XYZ file of C-alpha atoms in Angstrom:
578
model
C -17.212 34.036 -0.918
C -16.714 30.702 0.595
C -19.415 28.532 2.603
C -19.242 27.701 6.375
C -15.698 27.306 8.011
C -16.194 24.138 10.351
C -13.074 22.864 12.342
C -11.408 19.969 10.768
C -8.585 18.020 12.039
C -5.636 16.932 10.027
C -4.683 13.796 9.064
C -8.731 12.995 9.073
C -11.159 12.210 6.140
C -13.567 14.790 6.409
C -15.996 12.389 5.335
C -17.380 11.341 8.973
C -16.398 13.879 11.679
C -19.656 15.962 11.331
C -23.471 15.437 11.320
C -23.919 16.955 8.408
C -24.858 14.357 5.307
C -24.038 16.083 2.693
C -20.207 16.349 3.616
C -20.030 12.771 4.023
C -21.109 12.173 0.394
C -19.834 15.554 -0.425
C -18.349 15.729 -4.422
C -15.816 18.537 -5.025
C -13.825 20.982 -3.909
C -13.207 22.104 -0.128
C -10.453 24.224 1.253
C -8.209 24.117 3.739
C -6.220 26.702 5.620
C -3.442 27.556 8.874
C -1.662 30.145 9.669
C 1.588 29.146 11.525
C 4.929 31.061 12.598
C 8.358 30.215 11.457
C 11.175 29.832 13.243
C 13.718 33.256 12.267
C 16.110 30.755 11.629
C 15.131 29.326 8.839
C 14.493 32.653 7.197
C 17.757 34.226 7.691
C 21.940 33.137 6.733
C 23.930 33.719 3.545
C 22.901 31.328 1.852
C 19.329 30.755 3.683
C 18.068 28.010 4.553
C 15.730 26.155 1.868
C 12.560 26.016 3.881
C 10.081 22.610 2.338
C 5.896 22.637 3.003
C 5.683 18.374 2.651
C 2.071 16.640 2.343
C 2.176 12.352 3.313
C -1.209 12.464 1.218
C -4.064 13.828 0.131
C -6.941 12.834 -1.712
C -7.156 13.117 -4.914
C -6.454 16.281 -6.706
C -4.712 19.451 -4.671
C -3.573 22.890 -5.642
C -1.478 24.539 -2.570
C -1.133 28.480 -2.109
C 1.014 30.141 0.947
C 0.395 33.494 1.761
C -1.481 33.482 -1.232
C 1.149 32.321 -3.558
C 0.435 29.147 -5.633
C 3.817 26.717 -4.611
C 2.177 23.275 -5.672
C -0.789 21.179 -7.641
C -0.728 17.210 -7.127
C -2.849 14.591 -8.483
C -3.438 11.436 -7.262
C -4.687 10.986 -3.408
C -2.295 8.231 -1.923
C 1.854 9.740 -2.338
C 3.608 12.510 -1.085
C 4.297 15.633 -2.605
C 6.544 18.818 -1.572
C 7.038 22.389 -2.563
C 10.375 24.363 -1.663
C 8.466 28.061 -0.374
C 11.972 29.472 0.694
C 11.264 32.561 -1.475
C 7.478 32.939 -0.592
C 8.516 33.411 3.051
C 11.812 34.779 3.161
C 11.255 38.033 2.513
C 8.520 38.382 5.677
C 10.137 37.372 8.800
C 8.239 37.791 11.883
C 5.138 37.497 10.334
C 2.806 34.456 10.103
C 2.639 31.987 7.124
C -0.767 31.583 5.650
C -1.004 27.765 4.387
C -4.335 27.466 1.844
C -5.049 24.105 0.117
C -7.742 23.590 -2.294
C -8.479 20.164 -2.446
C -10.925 18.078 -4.854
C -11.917 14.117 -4.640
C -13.952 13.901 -8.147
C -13.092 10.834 -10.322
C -12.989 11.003 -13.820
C -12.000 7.700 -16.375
C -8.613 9.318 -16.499
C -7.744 9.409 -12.328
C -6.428 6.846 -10.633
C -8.432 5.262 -9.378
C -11.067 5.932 -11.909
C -14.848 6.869 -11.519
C -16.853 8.818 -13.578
C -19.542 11.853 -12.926
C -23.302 11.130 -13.871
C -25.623 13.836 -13.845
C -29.311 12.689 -14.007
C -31.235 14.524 -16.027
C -35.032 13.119 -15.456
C -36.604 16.309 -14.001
C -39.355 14.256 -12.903
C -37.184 12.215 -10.908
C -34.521 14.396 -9.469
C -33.313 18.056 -8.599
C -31.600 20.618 -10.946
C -27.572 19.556 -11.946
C -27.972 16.407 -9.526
C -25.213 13.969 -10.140
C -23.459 11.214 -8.711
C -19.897 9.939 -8.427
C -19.561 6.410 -9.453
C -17.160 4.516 -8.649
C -16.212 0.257 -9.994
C -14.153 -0.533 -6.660
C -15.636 -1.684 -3.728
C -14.375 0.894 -0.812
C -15.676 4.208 0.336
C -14.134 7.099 -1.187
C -12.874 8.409 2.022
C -11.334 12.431 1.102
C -9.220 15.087 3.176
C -5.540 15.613 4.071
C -4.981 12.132 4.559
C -1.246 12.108 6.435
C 0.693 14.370 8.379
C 1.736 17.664 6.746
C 4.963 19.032 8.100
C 7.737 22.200 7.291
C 11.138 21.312 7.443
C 14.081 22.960 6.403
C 17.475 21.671 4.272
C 20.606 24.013 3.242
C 20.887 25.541 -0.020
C 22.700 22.245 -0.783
C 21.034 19.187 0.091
C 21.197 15.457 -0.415
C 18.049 14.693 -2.519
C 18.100 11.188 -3.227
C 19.629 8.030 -2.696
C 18.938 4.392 -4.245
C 20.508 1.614 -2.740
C 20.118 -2.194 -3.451
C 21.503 -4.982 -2.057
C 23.207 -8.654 -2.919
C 24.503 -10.959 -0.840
C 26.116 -14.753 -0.146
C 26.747 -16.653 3.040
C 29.796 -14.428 4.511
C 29.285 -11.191 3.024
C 27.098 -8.747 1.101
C 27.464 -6.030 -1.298
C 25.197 -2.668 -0.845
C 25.405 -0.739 -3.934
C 24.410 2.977 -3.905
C 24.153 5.879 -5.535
C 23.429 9.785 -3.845
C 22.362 12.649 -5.988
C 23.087 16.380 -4.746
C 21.173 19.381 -5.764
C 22.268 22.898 -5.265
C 25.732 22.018 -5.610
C 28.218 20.963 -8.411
C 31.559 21.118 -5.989
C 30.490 19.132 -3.031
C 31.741 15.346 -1.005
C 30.149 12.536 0.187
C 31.136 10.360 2.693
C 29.068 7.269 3.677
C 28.898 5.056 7.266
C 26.918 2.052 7.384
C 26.352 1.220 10.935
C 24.646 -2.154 11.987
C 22.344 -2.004 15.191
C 24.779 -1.547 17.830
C 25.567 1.959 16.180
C 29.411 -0.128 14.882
C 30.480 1.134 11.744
C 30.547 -2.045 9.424
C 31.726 -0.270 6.280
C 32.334 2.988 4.803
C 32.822 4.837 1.028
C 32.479 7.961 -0.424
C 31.339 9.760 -3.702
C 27.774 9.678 -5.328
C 27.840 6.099 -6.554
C 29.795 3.201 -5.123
C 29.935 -0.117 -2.814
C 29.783 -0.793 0.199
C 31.200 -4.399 1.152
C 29.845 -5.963 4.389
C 31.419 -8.893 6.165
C 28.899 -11.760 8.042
C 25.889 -9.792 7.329
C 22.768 -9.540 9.418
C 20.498 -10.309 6.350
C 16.798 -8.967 6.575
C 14.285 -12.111 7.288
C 10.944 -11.950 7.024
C 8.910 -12.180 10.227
C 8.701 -16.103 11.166
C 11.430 -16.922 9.038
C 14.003 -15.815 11.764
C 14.848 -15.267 15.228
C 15.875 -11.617 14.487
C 13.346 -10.716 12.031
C 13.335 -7.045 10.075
C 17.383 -6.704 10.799
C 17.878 -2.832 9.524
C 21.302 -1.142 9.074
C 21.935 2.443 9.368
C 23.448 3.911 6.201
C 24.314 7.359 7.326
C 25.076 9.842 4.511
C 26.636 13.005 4.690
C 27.294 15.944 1.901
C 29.852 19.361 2.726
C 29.426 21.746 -0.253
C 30.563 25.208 -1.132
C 28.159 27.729 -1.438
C 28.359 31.501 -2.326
C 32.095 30.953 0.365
C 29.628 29.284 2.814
C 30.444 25.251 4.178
C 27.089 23.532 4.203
C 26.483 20.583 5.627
C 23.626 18.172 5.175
C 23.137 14.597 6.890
C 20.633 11.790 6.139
C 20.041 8.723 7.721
C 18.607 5.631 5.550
C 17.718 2.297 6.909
C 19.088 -0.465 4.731
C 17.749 -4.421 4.780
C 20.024 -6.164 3.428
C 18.394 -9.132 1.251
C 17.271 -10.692 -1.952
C 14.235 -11.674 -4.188
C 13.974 -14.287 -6.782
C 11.326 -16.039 -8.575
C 11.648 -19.498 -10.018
C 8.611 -20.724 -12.002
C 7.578 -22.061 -8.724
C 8.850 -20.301 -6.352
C 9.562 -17.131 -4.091
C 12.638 -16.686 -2.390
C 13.754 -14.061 -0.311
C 17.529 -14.549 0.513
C 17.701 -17.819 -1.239
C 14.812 -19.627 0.721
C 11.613 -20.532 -0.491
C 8.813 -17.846 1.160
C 5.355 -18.822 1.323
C 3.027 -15.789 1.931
C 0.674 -16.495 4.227
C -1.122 -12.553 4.947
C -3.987 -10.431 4.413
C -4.762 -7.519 2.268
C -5.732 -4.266 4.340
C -7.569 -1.293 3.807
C -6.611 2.350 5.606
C -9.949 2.262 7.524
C -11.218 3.201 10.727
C -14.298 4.462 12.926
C -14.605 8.480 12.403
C -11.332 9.329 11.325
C -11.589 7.536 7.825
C -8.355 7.127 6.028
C -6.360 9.437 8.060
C -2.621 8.554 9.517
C -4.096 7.114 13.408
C -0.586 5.631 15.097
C -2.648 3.945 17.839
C -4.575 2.356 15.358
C -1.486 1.318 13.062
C 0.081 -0.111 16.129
C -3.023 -2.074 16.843
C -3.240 -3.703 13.840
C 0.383 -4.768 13.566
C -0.067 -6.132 17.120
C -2.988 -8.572 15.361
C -0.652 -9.139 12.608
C 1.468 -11.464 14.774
C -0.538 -12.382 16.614
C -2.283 -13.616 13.943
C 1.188 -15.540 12.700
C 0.740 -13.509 9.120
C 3.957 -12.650 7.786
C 2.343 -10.581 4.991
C -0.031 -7.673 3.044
C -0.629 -6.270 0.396
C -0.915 -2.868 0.381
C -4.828 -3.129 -0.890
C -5.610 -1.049 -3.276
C -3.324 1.825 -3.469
C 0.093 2.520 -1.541
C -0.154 3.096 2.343
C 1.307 5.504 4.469
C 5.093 5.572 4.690
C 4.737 5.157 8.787
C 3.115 1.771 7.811
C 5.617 0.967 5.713
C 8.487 1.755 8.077
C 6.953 -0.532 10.930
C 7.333 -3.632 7.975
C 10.550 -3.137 7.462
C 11.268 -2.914 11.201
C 9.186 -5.768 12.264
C 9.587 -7.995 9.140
C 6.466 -8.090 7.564
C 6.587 -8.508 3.559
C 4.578 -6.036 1.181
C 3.235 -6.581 -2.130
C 3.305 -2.635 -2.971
C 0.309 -1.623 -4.530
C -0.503 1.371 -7.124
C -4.238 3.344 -6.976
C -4.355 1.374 -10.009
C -8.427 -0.057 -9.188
C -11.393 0.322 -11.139
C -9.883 0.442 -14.439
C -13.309 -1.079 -16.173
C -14.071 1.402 -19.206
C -12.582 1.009 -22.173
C -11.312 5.075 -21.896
C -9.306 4.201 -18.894
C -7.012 2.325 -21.157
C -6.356 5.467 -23.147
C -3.189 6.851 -23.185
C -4.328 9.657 -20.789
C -4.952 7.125 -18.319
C -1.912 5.219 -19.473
C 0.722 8.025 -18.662
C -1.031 9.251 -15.501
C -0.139 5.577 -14.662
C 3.275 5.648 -15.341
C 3.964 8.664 -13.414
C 2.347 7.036 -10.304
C 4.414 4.391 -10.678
C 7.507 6.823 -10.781
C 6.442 8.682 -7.321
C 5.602 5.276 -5.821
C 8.857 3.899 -6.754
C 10.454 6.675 -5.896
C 9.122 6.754 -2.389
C 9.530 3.285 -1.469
C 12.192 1.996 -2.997
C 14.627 1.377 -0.799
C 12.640 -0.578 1.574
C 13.392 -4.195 2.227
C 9.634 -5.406 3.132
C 8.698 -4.218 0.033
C 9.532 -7.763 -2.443
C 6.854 -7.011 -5.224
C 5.503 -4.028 -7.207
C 1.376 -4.326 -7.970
C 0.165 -2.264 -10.660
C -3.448 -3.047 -10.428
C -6.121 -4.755 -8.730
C -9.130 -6.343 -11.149
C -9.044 -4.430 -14.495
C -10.971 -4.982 -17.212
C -7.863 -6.606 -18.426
C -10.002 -8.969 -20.770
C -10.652 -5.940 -23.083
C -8.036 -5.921 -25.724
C -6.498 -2.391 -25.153
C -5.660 -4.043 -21.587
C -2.085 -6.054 -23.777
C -0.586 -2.889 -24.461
C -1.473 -1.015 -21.229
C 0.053 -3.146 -18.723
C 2.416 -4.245 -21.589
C 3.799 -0.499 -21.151
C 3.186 -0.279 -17.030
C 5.212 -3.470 -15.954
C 8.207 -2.658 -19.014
C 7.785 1.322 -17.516
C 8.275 -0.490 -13.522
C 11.148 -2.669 -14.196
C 12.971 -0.314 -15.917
C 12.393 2.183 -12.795
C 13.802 -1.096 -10.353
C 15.101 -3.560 -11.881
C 15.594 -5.691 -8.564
C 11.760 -6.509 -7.623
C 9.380 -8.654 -9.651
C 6.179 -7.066 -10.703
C 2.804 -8.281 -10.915
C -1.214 -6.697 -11.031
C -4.342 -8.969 -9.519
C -6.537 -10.310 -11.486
C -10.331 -11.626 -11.366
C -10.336 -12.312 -15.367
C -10.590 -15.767 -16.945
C -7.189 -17.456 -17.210
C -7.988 -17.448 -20.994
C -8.515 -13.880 -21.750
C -6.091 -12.385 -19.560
C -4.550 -9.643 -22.052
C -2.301 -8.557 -19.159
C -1.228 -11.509 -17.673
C 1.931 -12.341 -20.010
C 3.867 -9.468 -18.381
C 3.681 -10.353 -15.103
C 6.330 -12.556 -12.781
C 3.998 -13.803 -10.205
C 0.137 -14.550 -11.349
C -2.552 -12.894 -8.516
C -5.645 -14.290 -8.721
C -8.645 -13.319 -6.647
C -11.472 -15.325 -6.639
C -15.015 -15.856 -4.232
C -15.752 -19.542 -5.018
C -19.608 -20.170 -3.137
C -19.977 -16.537 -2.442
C -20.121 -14.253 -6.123
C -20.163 -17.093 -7.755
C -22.929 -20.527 -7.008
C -23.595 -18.263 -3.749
C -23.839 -20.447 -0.528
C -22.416 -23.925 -2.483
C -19.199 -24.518 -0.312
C -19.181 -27.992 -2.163
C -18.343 -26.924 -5.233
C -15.171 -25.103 -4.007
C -12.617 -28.314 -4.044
C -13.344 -28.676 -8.280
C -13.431 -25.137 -9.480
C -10.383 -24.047 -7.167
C -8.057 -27.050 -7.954
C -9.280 -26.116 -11.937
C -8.376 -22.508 -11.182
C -4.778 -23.241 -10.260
C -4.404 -25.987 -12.656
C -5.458 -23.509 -15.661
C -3.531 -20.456 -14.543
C -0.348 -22.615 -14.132
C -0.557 -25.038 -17.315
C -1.325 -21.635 -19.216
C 1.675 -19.571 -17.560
C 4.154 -21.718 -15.632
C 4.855 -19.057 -13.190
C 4.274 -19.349 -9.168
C 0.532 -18.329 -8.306
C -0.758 -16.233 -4.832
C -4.297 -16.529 -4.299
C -4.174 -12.861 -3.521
C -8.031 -12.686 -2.216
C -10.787 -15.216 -1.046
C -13.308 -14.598 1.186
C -16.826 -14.373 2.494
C -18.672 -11.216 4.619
C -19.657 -12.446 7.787
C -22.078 -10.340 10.755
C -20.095 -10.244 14.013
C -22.524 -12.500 16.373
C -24.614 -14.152 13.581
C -24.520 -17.587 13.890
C -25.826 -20.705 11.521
C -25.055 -24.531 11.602
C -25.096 -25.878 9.261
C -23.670 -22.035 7.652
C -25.532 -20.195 6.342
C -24.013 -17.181 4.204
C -23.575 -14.237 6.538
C -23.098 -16.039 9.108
C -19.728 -16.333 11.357
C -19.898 -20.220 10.758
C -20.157 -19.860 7.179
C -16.663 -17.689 6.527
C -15.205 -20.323 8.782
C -16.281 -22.939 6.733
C -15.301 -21.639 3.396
C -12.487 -20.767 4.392
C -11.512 -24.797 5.629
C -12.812 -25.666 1.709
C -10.303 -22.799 0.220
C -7.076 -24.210 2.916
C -7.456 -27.716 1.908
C -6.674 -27.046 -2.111
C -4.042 -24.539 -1.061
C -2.564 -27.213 1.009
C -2.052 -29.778 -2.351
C -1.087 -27.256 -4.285
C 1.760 -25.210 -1.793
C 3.543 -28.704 -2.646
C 3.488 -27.253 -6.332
C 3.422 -23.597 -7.307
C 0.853 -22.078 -5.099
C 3.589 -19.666 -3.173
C 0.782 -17.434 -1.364
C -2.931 -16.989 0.101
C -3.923 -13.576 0.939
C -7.563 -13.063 2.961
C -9.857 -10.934 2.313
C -9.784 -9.041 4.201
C -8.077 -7.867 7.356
C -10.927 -6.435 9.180
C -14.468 -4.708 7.902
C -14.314 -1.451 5.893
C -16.493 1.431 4.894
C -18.004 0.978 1.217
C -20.479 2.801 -0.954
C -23.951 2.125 0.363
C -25.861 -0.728 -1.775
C -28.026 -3.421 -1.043
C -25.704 -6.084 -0.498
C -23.288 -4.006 2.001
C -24.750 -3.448 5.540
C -22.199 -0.258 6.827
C -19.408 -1.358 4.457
C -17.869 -4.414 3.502
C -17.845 -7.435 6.253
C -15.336 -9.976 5.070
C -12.928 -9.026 7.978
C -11.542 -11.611 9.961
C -11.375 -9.127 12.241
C -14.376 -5.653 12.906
C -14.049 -2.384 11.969
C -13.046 -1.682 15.933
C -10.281 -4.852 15.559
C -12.342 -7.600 17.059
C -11.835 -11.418 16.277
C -14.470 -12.997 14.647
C -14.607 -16.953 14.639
C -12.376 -16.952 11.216
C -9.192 -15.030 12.498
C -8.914 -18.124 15.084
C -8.939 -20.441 12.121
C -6.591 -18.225 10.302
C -4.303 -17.808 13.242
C -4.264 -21.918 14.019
C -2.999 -22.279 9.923
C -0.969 -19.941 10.184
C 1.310 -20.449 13.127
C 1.164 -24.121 11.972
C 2.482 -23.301 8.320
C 5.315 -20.691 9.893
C 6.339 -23.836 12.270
C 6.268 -26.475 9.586
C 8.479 -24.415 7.643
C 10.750 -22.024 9.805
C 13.702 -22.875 11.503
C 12.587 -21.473 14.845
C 11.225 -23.849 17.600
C 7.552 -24.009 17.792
C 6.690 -20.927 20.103
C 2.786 -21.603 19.684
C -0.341 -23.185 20.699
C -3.681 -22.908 19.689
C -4.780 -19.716 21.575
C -1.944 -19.097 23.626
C -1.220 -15.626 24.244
C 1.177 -13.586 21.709
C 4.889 -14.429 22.795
């Protein structure tokens, strides 16, 4: 017995595409199902093909059946997950493939990111079993197949992953990899890596080796170079026996070729000192939610540069894989960051929560790994992480990281007090997010200069390691206007903004290494009395529209990329995008 079947597109958050209420606030499980027909060829051959049912995302918890056959569960509402259904639908060519997904967004202390059910019991006050989902992070709960789902098809032997990483000096650079093979013990590898002309620049063979490559094109951040986001082709191919049969399987990997180091002052990518001068982001849109929109993605990388930032983080859980492919094409640097928001109770620090968090970190890693924009691993974004049980929970999550990839520093945000900071010993680079005349002595700009310099001057004298201010911000209403500001007002995130750039601007001579707005443009939250349809501390609406702060943002930042890059200066004020 099931309720009414409604249309519902795919990638889409179900959330707003109807006019019905109670799916947009809708708690627990809904269903999803398609019938499609296979191609013969992949059901047929000695060996057959293996035939792959592949999910981008979706959120949070999902159990997958096809043709009524259970081939997958997955939880956690922001990675990919896979299930090989070669022997589900081998045996019925010709006839069509029922796909059923059963998919369920409640939080519990234990998910990531947490929330917790609370049913209210006052019959006086509410209906039978009425509960609510609460939820300690400040973004709607968007739910629904959240990126493309596809069916593709590998041979019975297949290359199933490959790890490379990369070192290099002024004439030539080292790419070291290794491939691993399933569904084969006798089988060769041979390896081309081709630069962008489609040249062959080096070549090896075997499952773990070296490629040397002479006058690389390193990867440069965008800004930093004429030829930002320079990608390599690293072309892999396996032959392997099987049952007499040659099979053949090819994969294609871009490589960056670069490096990351952090001084106690400094970030440098390829040996020179990067400053990140960005935004954090939220997968958020008009109607469709959080679901994969390329027009949209494209849109927003458009304002990226035009904006002059060179940087995101990936705010606050990891981002579709088509985002991440346009960084490392166009050169924009990622801090890479887990579901890991909310954790607030004192039960999310249990070691439930704690292994749940480790395995995230192993998908995470294992998707994006090999991508060059990626130069830092988050863990988390505002825990609790004054509670004691916070010292051995992201004690355990950073060790659990590095030993995963040893090649990128790791770090988690933080909104606690320099002084009670259980967590902050483990990380490389201190985040700090902080809302100086807004949160905190609301609508006093003046006393920004004191307790920001103090901020910096704490967190450094306590730590000695380089510091991003990894949010700052204020909510502003598209065409509301006060002088002298007035919170709210378009004028006011302007002018807080000015107070925040003139500390950062004393203290980029020292250790400061980043500044991160919050936030990119206006999001969908939770409703409450102090958000008016969602969050509005974009520089930028919901629909991508400059407010008066992105014109600010965009004048500091073109004039920090200039004072610092090699290139000419290409800008003016509001000249058009180059």
């Amino acid at each position: 017995q099931s309720g009414p079947v409604i249309d519902m597109p795919v990638p889409a958050s179900f959330n707003d595409i109807t006019q019905d209420p109670s799916l947009e606030n809708y708690i627990g499980w809904v269903w999803y199902e398609k019938e499609v027909l296979l191609p013969l060829r992949w059901l047929q051959g000695d060996p057959a093909p293996r035939v792959v049912l592949r999910f981008g995302s979706a959120h949070y918890y999902s159990i997958v059946w096809v043709n009524g056959v259970q081939v997958v569960e997955h939880e956690g509402g922001h990675l990919p997950f896979e299930a090989d259904i070669s022997s589900v639908v081998q045996g019925s060519p010709g006839t069509l493939c029922r796909i059923t997904v059963a998919l369920n967004n409640t939080l519990t202390p234990h998910t990531l990111p947490p929330g917790s059910i609370q049913y209210m019991t006052d019959k006086t006050r509410y209906p039978k079993n009425y509960f609510v989902q609460n939820i300690r992070f400040d973004f709607f709960n968007y739910a629904g197949i959240h990126r493309p789902v596809v069916l593709y098809t590998t041979p019975a032997a297949y290359i199933d992953d490959i790890t490379v990483t990369t070192t290099s000096s002024d004439s030539v650079a080292m790419v070291q990899y290794q491939v691993s093979v399933v569904g084969s013990t006798a089988n060769s590898l041979s390896l081309n890596l081709r630069d962008q002309e489609g040249k062959v620049v080096a070549t090896g063979d075997g499952p773990v080796g070296e490629l040397k490559v002479l006058n690389p094109n390193l990867w440069w951040p965008y800004l930093m170079h004429e030829n930002p986001g320079y990608l390599y082709s690293l072309e892999v191919r396996m032959q392997a026996q099987v049952g007499g049969a040659l099979l053949e399987d090819v994969y294609t990997l871009p490589v960056g070729i670069r490096t990351v180091y952090v001084t106690s002052t400094q970030f440098l990518i390829n040996g020179r000192p990067f400053y990140f001068h960005g935004v954090n982001k939220h997968e958020d849109a008009d109607i469709r939610g959080k679901g994969l929109d390329w027009p949209l993605i494209v849109k927003d990388f458009n304002l990226l540069r035009w904006l002059g930032a060179n940087s995101f983080r990936t705010s606050h859980y990891p981002y579709a894989e088509e985002i991440m492919d346009l960084c490392d094409a166009y050169g924009i640097v990622v801090i890479d960051e887990s579901p890991g928001v909310g954790i607030k109770l004192p039960e999310s620090f249990g070691n439930k929560s704690l292994q749940h968090h480790l395995a995230v970190m192993e998908e995470l890693i294992r998707r994006d790994k090999n991508r060059p924009s990626v130069v830092m691993w988050s863990v988390a974004n505002e825990p609790a992480s004054e509670l004691p049980p916070a010292a051995h929970y992201f004690k355990t999550v950073i060790a659990h990281t590095k030993a995963l990839d040893p090649s990128r520093p790791v770090t988690f945000v933080t909104d606690a007090n320099y002084a009670l900071d259980h967590g902050a010993p483990y990380v490389d680079v201190i985040c700090v997010n902080s809302y100086l005349s807004w949160y905190h002595d609301p609508g006093h700009l003046e006393v920004i200069p004191l307790q920001l310099t103090a901020q910096f001057e704490n967190w450094y004298k306590t730590y000695q390691k380089p510091i991003i201010q990894s949010e700052y911000g204020a909510d502003s209403v598209p065409g509301l206007h006060s002088d002298p500001p007035l919170m709210f007002s378009e004028e006011y995130q302007k002018a807080m903004l000015r107070e925040y750039h003139a500390v950062f601007d004393k203290k980029r001579k020292e250790y400061v290494i980043g500044e991160l707005i919050w936030n990119f443009a206006d999001f969908m939250t939770n409703q409450g009395t102090t958000r008016v349809l969602g969050n509005k501390k974009g520089i930028f609406t919901r629909q991508r529209q400059p407010k008066a702060a992105a014109f600010v943002l965009r004048d500091r930042y073109w004039k920090i990329a200039n004072e610092s890059s090699c290139l000419p200066p290409v800008i003016t004020s509001h000249s058009l995008f180059l």
